Amino acid sequence: MFLADKWQDYEVLDCGGGEKLERWGDVYLRRPDPQAIWPARDPSLWRKAQAHYHRSEKGGGSWEFFTKLPERWVIGYRDLKFYVRPTGFKHTGLFPEQAVNWDWMSGLVRERRAQGREVRVLNLFAYTGGATMACAMAGAQVCHCDAAKGMMQWARENRELCRVPEDRTRWILDDALKFVSREARRGHFYDGILMDPPSYGRGPGGEVWKLENELYGLVKAASEALSDDPLFFLINGYTTGFQASVLGNMIDMCVTPRFGGRMTADEVGLPVTAGGVLPCGASGRWERI
């Protein structure tokens, strides 16, 4: 398992009964998690929750606040800083399990930069820019692509918070598949490509995205935008029922035949203070060796 176990400002205290109790800095949140189907280990911990997100039978849900929280606050990971806040869709603006992939990518970027070589990275479905900031802080030039204006603005604010030089990031508000296909045709290539596609979504023009129908085409198109000497390729998947090997198979079909290298696919998880590990989807990783 790829385990994100280096956090100081974030913690899963306990999980169970379809929910998780988390510490985000000094704020304690209780949120749904469909993977946590076992009983909670320490029910006494759950009294710490300052807000609880309740799912609605009609879809979506809402927050119940037990105390007044800041509109937003800052948490840190290593040399990175991010704004977080409870949103109407239960999320907080950050997927903390991805820290294990931030470390992996930034390590590869730093190794190549130490050789005096430039590194260009493309982040598709880039959300609020966790991976963008990790790669940029490691010295890469990062193209950040997302279809949501609100998330793009949030990512820009995270860039300012991290004090990443403005010229180290390129911001693209577009459909991921359309953009990466154009990049290859234009001769714009990247040494590292990562993607965090949702299970379902819509592009800025109302385009419908359904993961099982679109993922292979996206991976194929993205692989064609890799440089002649690429560094890494990463696919993250959160869809229930998608095994890590699904992501690995796509990498082995689209990336490995052209470049060789090493592919690793596994679950991604977070340690739980009360005991055990919370599974948080899967990642397929490719790197040049």
XYZ file of C-alpha atoms in Angstrom:
289
model
C 0.000 0.000 0.000
C 1.082 3.589 -0.681
C 0.637 4.973 2.848
C 0.485 8.722 3.536
C 1.966 8.537 7.029
C 4.106 11.697 7.222
C 1.428 14.231 8.155
C 1.688 16.457 11.225
C -1.253 18.839 10.608
C -3.730 16.151 9.524
C -4.887 12.950 11.214
C -7.606 10.319 10.895
C -8.469 9.720 14.549
C -10.996 6.962 13.950
C -13.305 5.596 11.274
C -16.235 3.225 11.115
C -19.955 3.025 10.493
C -19.473 4.657 7.104
C -17.757 7.742 8.527
C -14.356 9.108 9.519
C -13.244 11.523 12.243
C -10.395 13.778 11.122
C -8.204 16.495 12.575
C -7.420 19.303 10.138
C -4.959 21.424 12.070
C -6.928 22.336 15.195
C -10.337 21.576 13.641
C -12.116 18.232 14.020
C -14.512 17.147 11.265
C -16.789 14.127 10.923
C -17.429 13.122 7.311
C -18.925 10.183 5.383
C -16.604 7.495 4.047
C -18.158 4.517 2.233
C -15.055 2.360 2.737
C -15.312 2.404 6.549
C -17.933 -0.326 6.888
C -16.600 -1.700 10.209
C -17.535 -0.374 13.691
C -15.634 2.572 15.122
C -12.781 1.514 17.415
C -13.053 4.313 19.986
C -16.529 5.936 20.144
C -15.324 8.384 22.821
C -13.109 10.133 20.270
C -16.079 11.195 18.171
C -17.157 13.752 20.768
C -14.288 15.898 19.483
C -16.148 16.624 16.219
C -16.798 20.332 15.681
C -18.788 19.767 12.500
C -20.588 16.777 10.987
C -21.503 16.327 7.324
C -24.820 14.497 6.907
C -25.702 12.854 3.621
C -29.189 13.455 2.233
C -31.369 10.620 0.936
C -32.017 12.839 -2.115
C -28.297 13.188 -2.835
C -25.697 15.633 -1.572
C -25.957 16.669 2.033
C -25.186 19.456 4.497
C -22.956 20.369 7.418
C -24.071 20.532 11.030
C -21.772 22.834 13.015
C -21.367 22.373 16.771
C -19.076 25.385 17.149
C -18.171 28.368 15.002
C -15.327 27.531 12.627
C -13.063 29.878 10.673
C -14.247 30.554 7.128
C -11.021 28.836 6.080
C -7.723 27.959 7.700
C -4.229 26.796 6.758
C -2.626 23.381 7.198
C 0.914 22.422 6.231
C 2.674 19.392 4.846
C 6.475 19.542 4.813
C 7.226 22.847 3.036
C 3.714 23.123 1.544
C 0.752 25.098 2.847
C -2.910 24.877 1.840
C -6.194 26.591 2.580
C -8.937 24.206 3.696
C -12.603 24.707 4.531
C -15.797 22.636 4.652
C -17.564 22.789 1.285
C -21.138 21.959 0.310
C -20.021 18.656 -1.199
C -18.433 17.309 2.044
C -14.900 18.000 0.760
C -12.366 20.359 2.329
C -10.259 21.284 -0.706
C -7.538 18.705 -0.121
C -7.107 14.952 -0.420
C -4.495 14.250 2.293
C -3.808 10.672 1.171
C -2.221 12.130 -1.968
C 0.721 13.343 0.115
C 2.356 9.957 -0.507
C 2.279 10.709 -4.237
C 3.450 14.296 -3.717
C 6.541 12.902 -2.009
C 7.154 10.401 -4.799
C 6.826 12.955 -7.602
C 8.753 15.744 -5.893
C 11.592 13.315 -5.129
C 11.888 12.394 -8.806
C 11.738 16.055 -9.823
C 14.476 17.025 -7.362
C 16.728 14.222 -8.587
C 16.491 15.428 -12.179
C 16.825 19.088 -11.231
C 20.011 18.165 -9.323
C 21.385 17.041 -12.696
C 20.782 20.552 -14.018
C 17.836 19.497 -16.181
C 14.475 21.210 -16.537
C 11.304 19.281 -15.685
C 7.887 20.019 -17.188
C 4.843 18.534 -15.432
C 1.183 18.396 -16.504
C -1.446 18.063 -13.767
C -4.869 17.036 -15.152
C -8.021 17.402 -13.022
C -5.708 19.447 -10.836
C -8.332 20.584 -8.281
C -6.861 22.998 -5.684
C -3.285 22.238 -6.670
C -1.802 19.928 -4.042
C 0.319 18.079 -6.617
C 0.925 21.291 -8.553
C 2.478 22.922 -5.497
C 4.503 19.827 -4.583
C 6.057 19.579 -8.054
C 6.564 23.330 -8.424
C 8.233 23.616 -5.015
C 10.567 20.801 -6.104
C 11.610 22.899 -9.099
C 9.325 21.797 -11.928
C 7.443 23.977 -14.401
C 3.832 22.880 -13.914
C 0.820 23.167 -16.206
C -2.298 23.056 -14.013
C -5.471 22.012 -15.880
C -8.947 21.923 -14.355
C -12.471 22.600 -15.634
C -13.815 24.382 -12.516
C -13.244 28.125 -12.095
C -13.693 27.996 -8.331
C -11.071 25.282 -7.903
C -8.686 27.159 -10.194
C -8.965 30.269 -8.010
C -8.418 28.179 -4.883
C -5.278 26.689 -6.448
C -3.954 30.161 -7.270
C -4.444 31.157 -3.639
C -2.544 28.046 -2.557
C 0.278 29.041 -4.912
C 0.494 32.426 -3.197
C 0.396 30.744 0.214
C 3.288 28.437 -0.777
C 5.161 31.390 -2.331
C 5.712 29.458 -5.551
C 7.110 31.863 -8.189
C 4.305 32.969 -10.472
C 6.192 32.021 -13.637
C 6.535 28.399 -12.483
C 2.843 27.614 -13.044
C 0.619 27.778 -16.125
C -3.148 27.825 -15.520
C -5.524 26.140 -17.975
C -9.321 26.173 -17.532
C -10.364 23.419 -19.916
C -11.579 19.870 -20.409
C -8.645 17.569 -19.604
C -8.976 15.233 -22.597
C -9.413 18.036 -25.119
C -6.483 19.969 -23.717
C -3.994 17.109 -23.550
C -4.916 16.008 -27.078
C -4.189 19.519 -28.382
C -0.903 19.674 -26.495
C 0.449 16.589 -28.277
C -0.627 17.935 -31.674
C 1.068 21.254 -30.918
C 4.299 19.529 -29.976
C 4.049 20.467 -26.303
C 5.459 17.580 -24.276
C 5.883 16.880 -20.568
C 8.379 14.948 -18.454
C 5.771 14.100 -15.842
C 2.008 13.687 -16.187
C -0.499 12.999 -13.447
C -4.271 12.784 -13.422
C -6.957 12.655 -10.732
C -10.100 11.956 -12.781
C -13.491 11.898 -11.041
C -15.934 9.028 -11.348
C -18.442 11.367 -12.939
C -18.427 15.015 -13.887
C -19.032 17.720 -16.448
C -16.611 19.887 -18.378
C -16.863 23.694 -18.719
C -19.059 23.256 -21.820
C -21.377 20.734 -20.171
C -19.457 17.708 -21.477
C -20.336 14.549 -19.545
C -17.430 12.592 -18.061
C -17.927 8.981 -16.965
C -14.740 7.316 -15.825
C -15.234 3.794 -17.157
C -16.040 5.161 -20.620
C -13.344 7.819 -20.823
C -10.314 6.756 -18.810
C -8.481 4.644 -21.381
C -8.821 7.347 -24.052
C -7.497 9.923 -21.614
C -4.526 7.785 -20.590
C -3.710 7.070 -24.241
C -3.892 10.746 -25.207
C -1.833 11.790 -22.179
C 0.850 9.198 -22.901
C 1.298 10.768 -26.334
C 2.123 14.082 -24.628
C 5.099 12.597 -22.770
C 8.566 13.832 -23.691
C 11.208 11.574 -25.222
C 12.801 11.112 -21.788
C 9.886 11.163 -19.330
C 10.228 11.012 -15.577
C 6.869 9.763 -14.300
C 3.237 9.030 -15.132
C 0.590 8.794 -12.402
C -3.101 7.825 -12.438
C -5.217 8.183 -9.307
C -8.566 6.436 -8.989
C -11.288 6.794 -6.365
C -14.139 4.935 -8.042
C -15.518 2.145 -5.853
C -14.878 -1.188 -7.521
C -11.863 -0.026 -9.540
C -8.861 -2.111 -8.494
C -5.306 -0.796 -8.606
C -4.555 -3.287 -11.386
C -7.051 -1.485 -13.650
C -4.838 1.592 -13.506
C -1.700 -0.520 -13.840
C -3.026 -2.292 -16.929
C -3.662 1.023 -18.663
C -0.154 2.226 -17.916
C 1.311 -1.056 -19.162
C -0.650 -0.682 -22.407
C -0.020 3.015 -23.053
C 3.313 3.947 -21.441
C 5.506 0.916 -20.760
C 5.756 -0.394 -24.378
C 7.217 2.919 -25.525
C 9.528 3.757 -22.632
C 10.150 0.599 -20.616
C 10.598 1.696 -17.011
C 8.803 0.422 -13.928
C 5.098 0.346 -13.163
C 3.680 -0.068 -9.651
C -0.017 -0.124 -8.805
C -1.439 -0.337 -5.297
C -4.021 0.957 -2.857
C -3.538 4.373 -1.267
C -4.253 4.718 2.429
C -4.109 6.815 5.582
C -3.079 5.511 9.020
C -5.803 5.664 11.664
C -4.771 6.745 15.161
C -7.278 4.424 16.839
C -5.877 1.535 14.805
C -5.819 0.187 11.277
C -5.627 1.887 7.893
C -8.309 3.767 5.949
C -8.248 2.821 2.230
C -8.491 5.866 -0.036
C -8.591 4.605 -3.608
C -5.651 3.477 -5.709
C -2.737 4.768 -7.759
C -0.900 3.476 -10.783
C 2.658 4.822 -10.983
C 5.199 4.621 -13.766
C 8.766 5.880 -13.533
C 11.818 5.804 -15.775
C 14.626 3.626 -14.422
